[in-house]
Short mmCIF file of N, CA, C and O in Angstrom, two decimals:
data_model
loop_
_atom_site.label_atom_id
_atom_site.label_comp_id
_atom_site.label_asym_id
_atom_site.label_seq_id
_atom_site.Cartn_x
_atom_site.Cartn_y
_atom_site.Cartn_z
N SER X 3 57.77 109.33 55.42
CA SER X 3 57.14 110.51 55.98
C SER X 3 58.20 111.49 56.51
O SER X 3 59.33 111.10 56.71
N LYS X 4 57.79 112.72 56.70
CA LYS X 4 58.71 113.74 57.23
C LYS X 4 59.25 113.35 58.61
O LYS X 4 60.40 113.57 58.91
N ALA X 5 58.36 112.76 59.42
CA ALA X 5 58.78 112.41 60.78
C ALA X 5 59.85 111.33 60.73
O ALA X 5 60.84 111.38 61.47
N GLU X 6 59.70 110.36 59.86
CA GLU X 6 60.70 109.29 59.73
C GLU X 6 62.04 109.82 59.23
O GLU X 6 63.11 109.42 59.71
N ARG X 7 61.98 110.74 58.27
CA ARG X 7 63.23 111.36 57.76
C ARG X 7 63.90 112.15 58.87
O ARG X 7 65.13 112.13 59.00
N MET X 8 63.13 112.87 59.68
CA MET X 8 63.69 113.66 60.77
C MET X 8 64.35 112.74 61.81
O MET X 8 65.44 113.00 62.28
N LYS X 9 63.69 111.63 62.10
CA LYS X 9 64.25 110.68 63.06
C LYS X 9 65.59 110.16 62.58
O LYS X 9 66.57 110.14 63.34
N LYS X 10 65.70 109.77 61.30
CA LYS X 10 66.97 109.30 60.76
C LYS X 10 68.01 110.38 60.78
O LYS X 10 69.19 110.11 61.10
N PHE X 11 67.64 111.58 60.46
CA PHE X 11 68.58 112.73 60.47
C PHE X 11 69.09 112.95 61.87
O PHE X 11 70.31 113.13 62.08
N LEU X 12 68.22 112.95 62.89
CA LEU X 12 68.62 113.19 64.26
C LEU X 12 69.51 112.07 64.78
O LEU X 12 70.45 112.32 65.55
N LEU X 13 69.23 110.84 64.40
CA LEU X 13 70.05 109.71 64.85
C LEU X 13 71.50 109.82 64.35
O LEU X 13 72.42 109.28 64.97
N GLY X 14 71.71 110.55 63.26
CA GLY X 14 73.05 110.72 62.71
C GLY X 14 73.81 111.90 63.30
O GLY X 14 75.00 112.10 62.99
N GLN X 15 73.16 112.66 64.16
CA GLN X 15 73.80 113.85 64.71
C GLN X 15 74.64 113.55 65.95
O GLN X 15 74.40 112.56 66.63
N LYS X 16 75.60 114.44 66.18
CA LYS X 16 76.39 114.41 67.43
C LYS X 16 75.43 114.55 68.62
O LYS X 16 74.47 115.31 68.55
N ARG X 17 75.72 113.86 69.71
CA ARG X 17 74.88 113.92 70.92
C ARG X 17 75.47 114.94 71.89
O ARG X 17 76.68 115.04 72.03
N ILE X 18 74.57 115.66 72.56
CA ILE X 18 74.97 116.71 73.50
C ILE X 18 74.30 116.37 74.87
O ILE X 18 73.12 116.03 74.91
N ASN X 19 75.05 116.57 75.95
CA ASN X 19 74.50 116.42 77.30
C ASN X 19 73.87 117.74 77.70
O ASN X 19 74.52 118.76 77.65
N ILE X 20 72.59 117.70 78.16
CA ILE X 20 71.93 118.90 78.62
C ILE X 20 71.16 118.58 79.91
O ILE X 20 70.88 117.43 80.19
N PHE X 21 70.85 119.63 80.62
CA PHE X 21 70.01 119.50 81.83
C PHE X 21 68.74 120.26 81.57
O PHE X 21 68.76 121.45 81.20
N ILE X 22 67.60 119.62 81.75
CA ILE X 22 66.31 120.26 81.58
C ILE X 22 65.72 120.48 82.98
O ILE X 22 65.35 119.52 83.66
N PRO X 23 65.68 121.73 83.45
CA PRO X 23 65.16 122.00 84.80
C PRO X 23 63.64 121.81 84.89
O PRO X 23 62.96 121.90 83.90
N LYS X 24 63.20 121.56 86.11
CA LYS X 24 61.79 121.45 86.40
C LYS X 24 61.40 122.62 87.31
O LYS X 24 62.11 122.90 88.27
N ALA X 25 60.31 123.26 86.99
CA ALA X 25 59.83 124.35 87.85
C ALA X 25 59.42 123.79 89.23
O ALA X 25 58.97 122.64 89.30
N GLU X 26 59.58 124.59 90.26
CA GLU X 26 59.26 124.12 91.63
C GLU X 26 57.88 123.57 91.75
O GLU X 26 57.64 122.57 92.41
N THR X 27 56.92 124.24 91.12
CA THR X 27 55.51 123.84 91.25
C THR X 27 55.06 122.81 90.23
O THR X 27 53.93 122.34 90.24
N GLU X 28 55.97 122.41 89.36
CA GLU X 28 55.63 121.49 88.27
C GLU X 28 55.65 120.02 88.75
O GLU X 28 56.54 119.64 89.51
N SER X 29 54.71 119.28 88.30
CA SER X 29 54.66 117.84 88.65
C SER X 29 55.85 117.10 88.03
O SER X 29 56.27 117.40 86.92
N PRO X 30 56.42 116.15 88.75
CA PRO X 30 57.54 115.37 88.22
C PRO X 30 57.18 114.55 86.98
O PRO X 30 58.02 114.12 86.24
N LYS X 31 55.87 114.37 86.76
CA LYS X 31 55.41 113.60 85.61
C LYS X 31 55.50 114.42 84.29
O LYS X 31 55.45 113.84 83.20
N ILE X 32 55.57 115.73 84.40
CA ILE X 32 55.59 116.60 83.21
C ILE X 32 56.93 116.42 82.52
O ILE X 32 57.98 116.47 83.15
N GLN X 33 56.90 116.19 81.22
CA GLN X 33 58.10 116.01 80.43
C GLN X 33 58.31 117.19 79.49
O GLN X 33 57.37 117.94 79.21
N GLN X 34 59.53 117.33 79.01
CA GLN X 34 59.85 118.36 78.02
C GLN X 34 59.63 117.74 76.63
O GLN X 34 60.25 116.74 76.31
N SER X 35 58.72 118.30 75.88
CA SER X 35 58.45 117.80 74.52
C SER X 35 59.12 118.66 73.48
O SER X 35 59.15 119.89 73.59
N VAL X 36 59.62 118.00 72.47
CA VAL X 36 60.18 118.69 71.30
C VAL X 36 59.56 118.02 70.08
O VAL X 36 59.54 116.80 69.96
N ASN X 37 59.03 118.85 69.18
CA ASN X 37 58.40 118.32 67.97
C ASN X 37 59.12 118.93 66.76
O ASN X 37 59.09 120.14 66.57
N LEU X 38 59.76 118.10 65.97
CA LEU X 38 60.48 118.53 64.78
C LEU X 38 59.94 117.82 63.54
O LEU X 38 60.07 116.60 63.43
N ASN X 39 59.30 118.54 62.67
CA ASN X 39 58.72 117.99 61.43
C ASN X 39 57.83 116.79 61.71
O ASN X 39 57.88 115.79 61.00
N GLY X 40 57.05 116.86 62.76
CA GLY X 40 56.13 115.78 63.08
C GLY X 40 56.74 114.65 63.91
O GLY X 40 56.03 113.75 64.32
N TYR X 41 58.02 114.74 64.18
CA TYR X 41 58.67 113.71 65.02
C TYR X 41 58.74 114.26 66.43
O TYR X 41 59.41 115.24 66.70
N ARG X 42 58.01 113.62 67.36
CA ARG X 42 57.94 114.09 68.71
C ARG X 42 58.86 113.31 69.64
O ARG X 42 58.88 112.09 69.59
N LEU X 43 59.56 114.06 70.48
CA LEU X 43 60.43 113.46 71.49
C LEU X 43 60.01 114.02 72.85
O LEU X 43 59.80 115.21 72.96
N ASP X 44 59.92 113.16 73.85
CA ASP X 44 59.57 113.57 75.21
C ASP X 44 60.73 113.21 76.12
O ASP X 44 61.21 112.05 76.11
N PHE X 45 61.19 114.18 76.93
CA PHE X 45 62.34 113.97 77.78
C PHE X 45 61.99 114.25 79.25
O PHE X 45 61.23 115.17 79.53
N PRO X 46 62.59 113.48 80.17
CA PRO X 46 62.35 113.76 81.59
C PRO X 46 63.03 115.05 82.01
O PRO X 46 63.99 115.48 81.36
N LYS X 47 62.51 115.66 83.03
CA LYS X 47 63.10 116.92 83.55
C LYS X 47 63.88 116.62 84.83
O LYS X 47 63.75 115.57 85.43
N ASN X 48 64.71 117.58 85.21
CA ASN X 48 65.53 117.51 86.43
C ASN X 48 66.58 116.42 86.38
O ASN X 48 66.90 115.84 87.39
N THR X 49 67.08 116.17 85.19
CA THR X 49 68.14 115.18 85.04
C THR X 49 68.96 115.54 83.79
O THR X 49 68.49 116.24 82.93
N TYR X 50 70.20 115.08 83.79
CA TYR X 50 71.03 115.27 82.57
C TYR X 50 70.64 114.17 81.58
O TYR X 50 70.49 113.02 81.94
N ILE X 51 70.48 114.61 80.32
CA ILE X 51 70.19 113.64 79.26
C ILE X 51 71.06 113.94 78.05
O ILE X 51 71.55 115.05 77.89
N GLU X 52 71.22 112.94 77.22
CA GLU X 52 71.99 113.06 76.00
C GLU X 52 71.00 113.13 74.83
O GLU X 52 70.19 112.21 74.67
N VAL X 53 71.08 114.22 74.06
CA VAL X 53 70.14 114.42 72.96
C VAL X 53 70.90 114.81 71.69
O VAL X 53 72.03 115.28 71.77
N PRO X 54 70.29 114.62 70.53
CA PRO X 54 70.93 115.11 69.30
C PRO X 54 71.16 116.63 69.36
O PRO X 54 70.40 117.36 70.00
N GLU X 55 72.19 117.09 68.67
CA GLU X 55 72.57 118.49 68.68
C GLU X 55 71.44 119.44 68.36
O GLU X 55 71.24 120.46 69.00
N GLN X 56 70.65 119.12 67.35
CA GLN X 56 69.54 120.00 66.94
C GLN X 56 68.46 120.08 68.02
O GLN X 56 67.89 121.13 68.26
N VAL X 57 68.21 118.98 68.70
CA VAL X 57 67.23 118.96 69.77
C VAL X 57 67.73 119.84 70.92
O VAL X 57 66.96 120.61 71.51
N ALA X 58 69.00 119.74 71.26
CA ALA X 58 69.57 120.57 72.31
C ALA X 58 69.40 122.05 71.97
O ALA X 58 69.06 122.86 72.86
N GLU X 59 69.63 122.40 70.73
CA GLU X 59 69.50 123.81 70.31
C GLU X 59 68.05 124.27 70.43
O GLU X 59 67.78 125.41 70.86
N VAL X 60 67.09 123.45 70.07
CA VAL X 60 65.68 123.80 70.19
C VAL X 60 65.31 124.03 71.65
O VAL X 60 64.62 124.97 71.99
N ILE X 61 65.76 123.14 72.51
CA ILE X 61 65.47 123.29 73.96
C ILE X 61 66.11 124.55 74.51
O ILE X 61 65.47 125.31 75.25
N ARG X 62 67.38 124.78 74.16
CA ARG X 62 68.08 126.01 74.60
C ARG X 62 67.33 127.26 74.16
O ARG X 62 67.11 128.21 74.93
N GLU X 63 66.94 127.30 72.90
CA GLU X 63 66.24 128.47 72.37
C GLU X 63 64.91 128.67 73.07
O GLU X 63 64.49 129.77 73.37
N SER X 64 64.20 127.59 73.37
CA SER X 64 62.95 127.67 74.08
C SER X 64 63.12 128.30 75.46
O SER X 64 62.36 129.19 75.84
N PHE X 65 64.14 127.85 76.17
CA PHE X 65 64.38 128.43 77.52
C PHE X 65 64.84 129.88 77.42
O PHE X 65 64.47 130.70 78.25
N ASN X 66 65.61 130.21 76.42
CA ASN X 66 66.04 131.62 76.20
C ASN X 66 64.85 132.51 75.95
O ASN X 66 64.76 133.62 76.45
N GLN X 67 63.92 132.04 75.11
CA GLN X 67 62.72 132.82 74.81
C GLN X 67 61.86 133.00 76.04
O GLN X 67 61.32 134.08 76.29
N GLN X 68 61.75 131.95 76.86
CA GLN X 68 60.97 132.06 78.07
C GLN X 68 61.59 133.07 79.03
O GLN X 68 60.90 133.88 79.62
N ALA X 69 62.90 133.02 79.19
CA ALA X 69 63.59 133.94 80.09
C ALA X 69 63.41 135.38 79.60
O ALA X 69 63.20 136.29 80.38
N SER X 70 63.51 135.59 78.29
CA SER X 70 63.34 136.94 77.72
C SER X 70 61.91 137.46 77.94
O SER X 70 61.69 138.61 78.25
N ALA X 71 60.92 136.55 77.81
CA ALA X 71 59.53 136.97 77.97
C ALA X 71 59.24 137.31 79.42
O ALA X 71 58.41 138.21 79.70
N LEU X 72 59.90 136.69 80.39
CA LEU X 72 59.66 136.94 81.77
C LEU X 72 60.46 138.09 82.33
O LEU X 72 60.15 138.63 83.42
N LEU X 73 61.49 138.55 81.63
CA LEU X 73 62.38 139.59 82.13
C LEU X 73 61.65 140.85 82.58
O LEU X 73 61.95 141.39 83.64
N PRO X 74 60.66 141.38 81.83
CA PRO X 74 59.97 142.60 82.25
C PRO X 74 59.27 142.48 83.59
O PRO X 74 58.94 143.47 84.21
N PHE X 75 59.04 141.26 84.07
CA PHE X 75 58.28 141.05 85.30
C PHE X 75 59.19 140.75 86.48
O PHE X 75 58.72 140.54 87.59
N GLN X 76 60.50 140.69 86.26
CA GLN X 76 61.43 140.38 87.34
C GLN X 76 61.79 141.62 88.15
O GLN X 76 61.88 142.72 87.58
N ILE X 77 62.01 141.42 89.42
CA ILE X 77 62.36 142.55 90.28
C ILE X 77 63.66 143.20 89.86
O ILE X 77 63.79 144.42 89.92
N ASN X 78 64.62 142.44 89.41
CA ASN X 78 65.92 142.95 89.03
C ASN X 78 66.00 143.37 87.56
O ASN X 78 67.07 143.44 87.00
N ARG X 79 64.84 143.72 86.95
CA ARG X 79 64.82 144.02 85.53
C ARG X 79 65.62 145.27 85.15
O ARG X 79 66.15 145.38 84.09
N ASP X 80 65.67 146.26 86.05
CA ASP X 80 66.46 147.45 85.75
C ASP X 80 66.85 148.13 87.07
O ASP X 80 66.30 147.85 88.13
N LYS X 81 67.77 149.06 86.98
CA LYS X 81 68.31 149.76 88.17
C LYS X 81 67.24 150.52 88.91
O LYS X 81 67.17 150.49 90.14
N ALA X 82 66.36 151.22 88.18
CA ALA X 82 65.32 152.05 88.82
C ALA X 82 64.38 151.18 89.65
O ALA X 82 63.99 151.55 90.77
N THR X 83 64.01 150.03 89.13
CA THR X 83 63.12 149.13 89.85
C THR X 83 63.82 148.57 91.08
O THR X 83 63.24 148.51 92.17
N GLN X 84 65.06 148.20 90.96
CA GLN X 84 65.84 147.69 92.08
C GLN X 84 65.93 148.75 93.19
O GLN X 84 65.72 148.45 94.38
N ASP X 85 66.23 149.99 92.82
CA ASP X 85 66.33 151.05 93.78
C ASP X 85 65.01 151.33 94.49
O ASP X 85 64.97 151.55 95.70
N ALA X 86 63.92 151.29 93.74
CA ALA X 86 62.60 151.58 94.30
C ALA X 86 62.17 150.51 95.29
O ALA X 86 61.47 150.78 96.26
N LEU X 87 62.63 149.28 95.05
CA LEU X 87 62.23 148.17 95.89
C LEU X 87 63.19 147.86 97.04
O LEU X 87 62.94 146.99 97.88
N SER X 88 64.32 148.61 97.09
CA SER X 88 65.25 148.30 98.19
C SER X 88 65.27 149.37 99.23
O SER X 88 64.60 150.32 99.24
#
């Protein structure tokens, strides 16, 4: 199956240490899930973990997209907003 092939592929990759943060209001039971070609991996948050390189890239990209999506709502989004609020 595709999931089994993905698992074998990931097992052959270089491992990367990453930290997956937990939101303040998030339950400690919530895990970070990554699904690649039907192969699901669940990782604990608020700890350093070692993951295959491709998984680390997927997690990094996910956090980058989330940060970009939230940027328009941040107080420090631009100089005019900062000036108006200070």
